[in-house]
């Protein structure tokens, strides 16, 4: 019995969805489902790779697969992440044009693993004789994963920061790499939701260290620490924290961390845990104001010892604030809430400063290349779209980033395609697509975008989360993309490209300011540990501006207006997009198959929602209706003039006329398969 091709395609799925004969939501979903059932997790949409997370590892990423895909044309072999990496690498080599692979998707869709696989491929095909620089670039990943990834309700290994890795090449040889980090989630250091964890490194350290090493840092089991026990049971099925600690310390060796640097890293990590266990007792002073005193000195002594700080100064920083008036220092005692906030602020500053130092340390080892001198292949792995039971400031920033990346995708795939066809005077049907620019404007446009309103309020001493929310309602209440709560709750909602999301504004201003009091920075600068002291001196210097006085001719130190988290992140995001627009992009769309992290379980409703908001339907339609192969006239003539069977081409004949003569040789049946543009054949 002969099975019709359409039925065979329907049952087994086809590799490139552009070739679907019946194009609709259900046929796309069925195609991905049919391939997933056959354990084929990759599918093309032209040059875009759709990757459905299997929640398990397959043996399809070995050196044999690297060799199989190396140098091969996209589409000549079954869909694979190595095919995208190979095509991008080959184009960089041949066209000497910078490339970027944009890996996007929801939290839990598999972006982190996809990034590792791309880096693994580049390391394998790289022609460098210097294996050390290649190893250092690859080994930076387990280090950053330990310090920047955590278990969330959606994902056991969720990246809680964004990273843009530029790998530099010279004649096909890997000569260096630079990592840019974005928006580490600081709140996780001090708070975790039920069934979530703090950053992996804490659990790895406690699981792997010997009793003697733990005693050296005053460490106990994870369940004893407030910063680690809020989420409940900290074990992750299938994750070996002790083995990951071994990989992390091995990475430190490869990346030239010296003994003192490693020791200081563990001192800081241990101190963060001790800080979380500081508790306070409320007392009343003579004015009947509630103030606090430390409940115990035990943790203070450990922190003072580990960070090599003044014990008295540390106590003072935790229980009172310092203001300067006419050259005098005035100490004001904290109440309980203020003391707890001060404690958490110190912990967040220590860890986030350590993380930034770690990235700088990696770059100092791996980045000996100058961006202008070499071609680069960059990989963007940035947080996926997030919608939790309670969404806060971090989720707004993350979803703003995703809106911006979706716009970049729209611009490249849709608008640039349409502009190209118009420029080439090609006849075709214009396709409208969902433009998310109005949502980006709602969030970020001056002067009344939500993040700009937040910055304005953050600069007013008397402002509150409530006053910020009222301004949002005032400016955006009539915007159809913005929603007010039915009751007078502390929230607003935004219609994102990925869905309607509510944001709780509680602590928005505090998180945006992210202020660490100057006397705490000075305390850390006075550490007798040179590495810790220098970390915070660098931080202090970035916050201080010097200007030349016209009257005295001396430099005056000014207290600057500290950049807010929203402003800094917005600038970084725009800089990232600007860098990416100067590269040739490839896209990997990661899809989460279910919400329970179950291996090989395909939930149609979960996947269909993601296909809708990733613009997959429009992508397939525009590519299928258009002409994906485009060749400039000179190249076309050089390649296919043999079809003229030796006929001479008159010198005055225009290139488009020569191309027309070549194409006519294919007969009238092929006439609707091509068009001749202004500069190229389509």
PDB file of C-alpha atoms in Angstrom, residues 510-615:
ATOM      1  CA  UNK A 510      12.878  50.573  47.342  1.00  0.00           C
ATOM      2  CA  UNK A 511      13.958  47.988  44.726  1.00  0.00           C
ATOM      3  CA  UNK A 512      14.470  50.664  42.090  1.00  0.00           C
ATOM      4  CA  UNK A 513      16.646  52.792  44.367  1.00  0.00           C
ATOM      5  CA  UNK A 514      18.658  49.748  45.502  1.00  0.00           C
ATOM      6  CA  UNK A 515      20.528  52.070  47.818  1.00  0.00           C
ATOM      7  CA  UNK A 516      23.304  51.011  50.122  1.00  0.00           C
ATOM      8  CA  UNK A 517      24.029  53.661  52.700  1.00  0.00           C
ATOM      9  CA  UNK A 518      27.359  55.398  52.240  1.00  0.00           C
ATOM     10  CA  UNK A 519      28.569  54.462  55.733  1.00  0.00           C
ATOM     11  CA  UNK A 520      28.076  50.759  54.882  1.00  0.00           C
ATOM     12  CA  UNK A 521      30.142  51.202  51.696  1.00  0.00           C
ATOM     13  CA  UNK A 522      32.820  52.940  53.790  1.00  0.00           C
ATOM     14  CA  UNK A 523      32.705  50.032  56.261  1.00  0.00           C
ATOM     15  CA  UNK A 524      33.417  47.534  53.458  1.00  0.00           C
ATOM     16  CA  UNK A 525      36.148  49.778  52.028  1.00  0.00           C
ATOM     17  CA  UNK A 526      37.911  49.545  55.411  1.00  0.00           C
ATOM     18  CA  UNK A 527      38.062  45.732  55.268  1.00  0.00           C
ATOM     19  CA  UNK A 528      41.563  44.393  55.895  1.00  0.00           C
ATOM     20  CA  UNK A 529      40.907  41.905  53.086  1.00  0.00           C
ATOM     21  CA  UNK A 530      42.307  43.694  50.036  1.00  0.00           C
ATOM     22  CA  UNK A 531      39.951  42.048  47.539  1.00  0.00           C
ATOM     23  CA  UNK A 532      36.813  42.995  49.509  1.00  0.00           C
ATOM     24  CA  UNK A 533      38.112  46.489  50.142  1.00  0.00           C
ATOM     25  CA  UNK A 534      38.879  47.027  46.435  1.00  0.00           C
ATOM     26  CA  UNK A 535      35.457  45.699  45.353  1.00  0.00           C
ATOM     27  CA  UNK A 536      33.696  48.376  47.350  1.00  0.00           C
ATOM     28  CA  UNK A 537      36.211  51.107  46.566  1.00  0.00           C
ATOM     29  CA  UNK A 538      35.442  50.507  42.894  1.00  0.00           C
ATOM     30  CA  UNK A 539      31.740  50.724  43.739  1.00  0.00           C
ATOM     31  CA  UNK A 540      32.253  53.931  45.740  1.00  0.00           C
ATOM     32  CA  UNK A 541      34.313  55.541  42.983  1.00  0.00           C
ATOM     33  CA  UNK A 542      31.536  54.888  40.447  1.00  0.00           C
ATOM     34  CA  UNK A 543      29.111  56.739  42.713  1.00  0.00           C
ATOM     35  CA  UNK A 544      31.308  59.790  43.222  1.00  0.00           C
ATOM     36  CA  UNK A 545      31.763  62.619  40.752  1.00  0.00           C
ATOM     37  CA  UNK A 546      34.573  65.180  40.899  1.00  0.00           C
ATOM     38  CA  UNK A 547      34.280  68.612  39.308  1.00  0.00           C
ATOM     39  CA  UNK A 548      36.690  71.517  39.034  1.00  0.00           C
ATOM     40  CA  UNK A 549      35.693  74.604  41.028  1.00  0.00           C
ATOM     41  CA  UNK A 550      35.967  77.764  38.922  1.00  0.00           C
ATOM     42  CA  UNK A 551      36.620  79.926  41.963  1.00  0.00           C
ATOM     43  CA  UNK A 552      39.291  77.912  43.820  1.00  0.00           C
ATOM     44  CA  UNK A 553      40.657  75.763  41.001  1.00  0.00           C
ATOM     45  CA  UNK A 554      40.340  72.689  43.261  1.00  0.00           C
ATOM     46  CA  UNK A 555      38.421  69.485  42.610  1.00  0.00           C
ATOM     47  CA  UNK A 556      35.200  69.245  44.573  1.00  0.00           C
ATOM     48  CA  UNK A 557      33.634  65.880  45.360  1.00  0.00           C
ATOM     49  CA  UNK A 558      29.940  65.915  44.551  1.00  0.00           C
ATOM     50  CA  UNK A 559      27.329  63.525  45.830  1.00  0.00           C
ATOM     51  CA  UNK A 560      25.724  62.361  42.580  1.00  0.00           C
ATOM     52  CA  UNK A 561      22.169  61.397  41.813  1.00  0.00           C
ATOM     53  CA  UNK A 562      22.608  57.617  41.961  1.00  0.00           C
ATOM     54  CA  UNK A 563      21.426  55.806  38.845  1.00  0.00           C
ATOM     55  CA  UNK A 564      18.320  53.766  39.531  1.00  0.00           C
ATOM     56  CA  UNK A 565      18.038  50.078  38.653  1.00  0.00           C
ATOM     57  CA  UNK A 566      15.409  50.865  35.988  1.00  0.00           C
ATOM     58  CA  UNK A 567      17.540  53.588  34.359  1.00  0.00           C
ATOM     59  CA  UNK A 568      20.720  51.470  34.368  1.00  0.00           C
ATOM     60  CA  UNK A 569      18.891  48.442  33.006  1.00  0.00           C
ATOM     61  CA  UNK A 570      17.157  50.510  30.323  1.00  0.00           C
ATOM     62  CA  UNK A 571      20.498  51.919  29.133  1.00  0.00           C
ATOM     63  CA  UNK A 572      22.077  48.448  29.106  1.00  0.00           C
ATOM     64  CA  UNK A 573      19.151  47.042  27.135  1.00  0.00           C
ATOM     65  CA  UNK A 574      19.310  49.788  24.493  1.00  0.00           C
ATOM     66  CA  UNK A 575      23.071  49.292  24.209  1.00  0.00           C
ATOM     67  CA  UNK A 576      22.526  45.554  23.754  1.00  0.00           C
ATOM     68  CA  UNK A 577      19.968  46.065  20.980  1.00  0.00           C
ATOM     69  CA  UNK A 578      22.269  48.593  19.302  1.00  0.00           C
ATOM     70  CA  UNK A 579      25.106  46.033  19.342  1.00  0.00           C
ATOM     71  CA  UNK A 580      22.835  43.290  17.991  1.00  0.00           C
ATOM     72  CA  UNK A 581      21.529  45.423  15.111  1.00  0.00           C
ATOM     73  CA  UNK A 582      25.091  45.583  13.793  1.00  0.00           C
ATOM     74  CA  UNK A 583      25.232  41.769  13.647  1.00  0.00           C
ATOM     75  CA  UNK A 584      23.597  39.199  11.376  1.00  0.00           C
ATOM     76  CA  UNK A 585      21.066  37.420  13.624  1.00  0.00           C
ATOM     77  CA  UNK A 586      19.863  33.837  13.898  1.00  0.00           C
ATOM     78  CA  UNK A 587      17.016  32.882  16.210  1.00  0.00           C
ATOM     79  CA  UNK A 588      16.427  29.849  18.392  1.00  0.00           C
ATOM     80  CA  UNK A 589      12.879  29.798  19.780  1.00  0.00           C
ATOM     81  CA  UNK A 590      12.795  27.579  22.873  1.00  0.00           C
ATOM     82  CA  UNK A 591       9.397  26.120  23.742  1.00  0.00           C
ATOM     83  CA  UNK A 592       8.308  24.797  27.145  1.00  0.00           C
ATOM     84  CA  UNK A 593       6.183  21.637  26.574  1.00  0.00           C
ATOM     85  CA  UNK A 594       4.387  21.646  29.945  1.00  0.00           C
ATOM     86  CA  UNK A 595       4.266  23.480  33.277  1.00  0.00           C
ATOM     87  CA  UNK A 596       5.174  20.473  35.458  1.00  0.00           C
ATOM     88  CA  UNK A 597       8.738  19.902  34.150  1.00  0.00           C
ATOM     89  CA  UNK A 598       7.696  16.383  33.082  1.00  0.00           C
ATOM     90  CA  UNK A 599       9.959  14.633  30.556  1.00  0.00           C
ATOM     91  CA  UNK A 600       8.462  14.198  27.061  1.00  0.00           C
ATOM     92  CA  UNK A 601       4.962  15.340  28.074  1.00  0.00           C
ATOM     93  CA  UNK A 602       3.350  17.494  25.359  1.00  0.00           C
ATOM     94  CA  UNK A 603       0.673  19.894  26.655  1.00  0.00           C
ATOM     95  CA  UNK A 604      -1.025  21.324  23.559  1.00  0.00           C
ATOM     96  CA  UNK A 605      -2.551  24.368  25.276  1.00  0.00           C
ATOM     97  CA  UNK A 606       0.785  25.406  26.839  1.00  0.00           C
ATOM     98  CA  UNK A 607       2.630  25.094  23.515  1.00  0.00           C
ATOM     99  CA  UNK A 608      -0.093  26.725  21.417  1.00  0.00           C
ATOM    100  CA  UNK A 609      -0.014  29.824  23.627  1.00  0.00           C
ATOM    101  CA  UNK A 610       3.757  30.143  23.120  1.00  0.00           C
ATOM    102  CA  UNK A 611       3.465  29.642  19.351  1.00  0.00           C
ATOM    103  CA  UNK A 612       0.916  32.457  19.185  1.00  0.00           C
ATOM    104  CA  UNK A 613       2.937  35.030  21.036  1.00  0.00           C
ATOM    105  CA  UNK A 614       6.273  34.186  19.418  1.00  0.00           C
ATOM    106  CA  UNK A 615       4.907  35.244  16.038  1.00  0.00           C
TER     107      UNK A 615
END
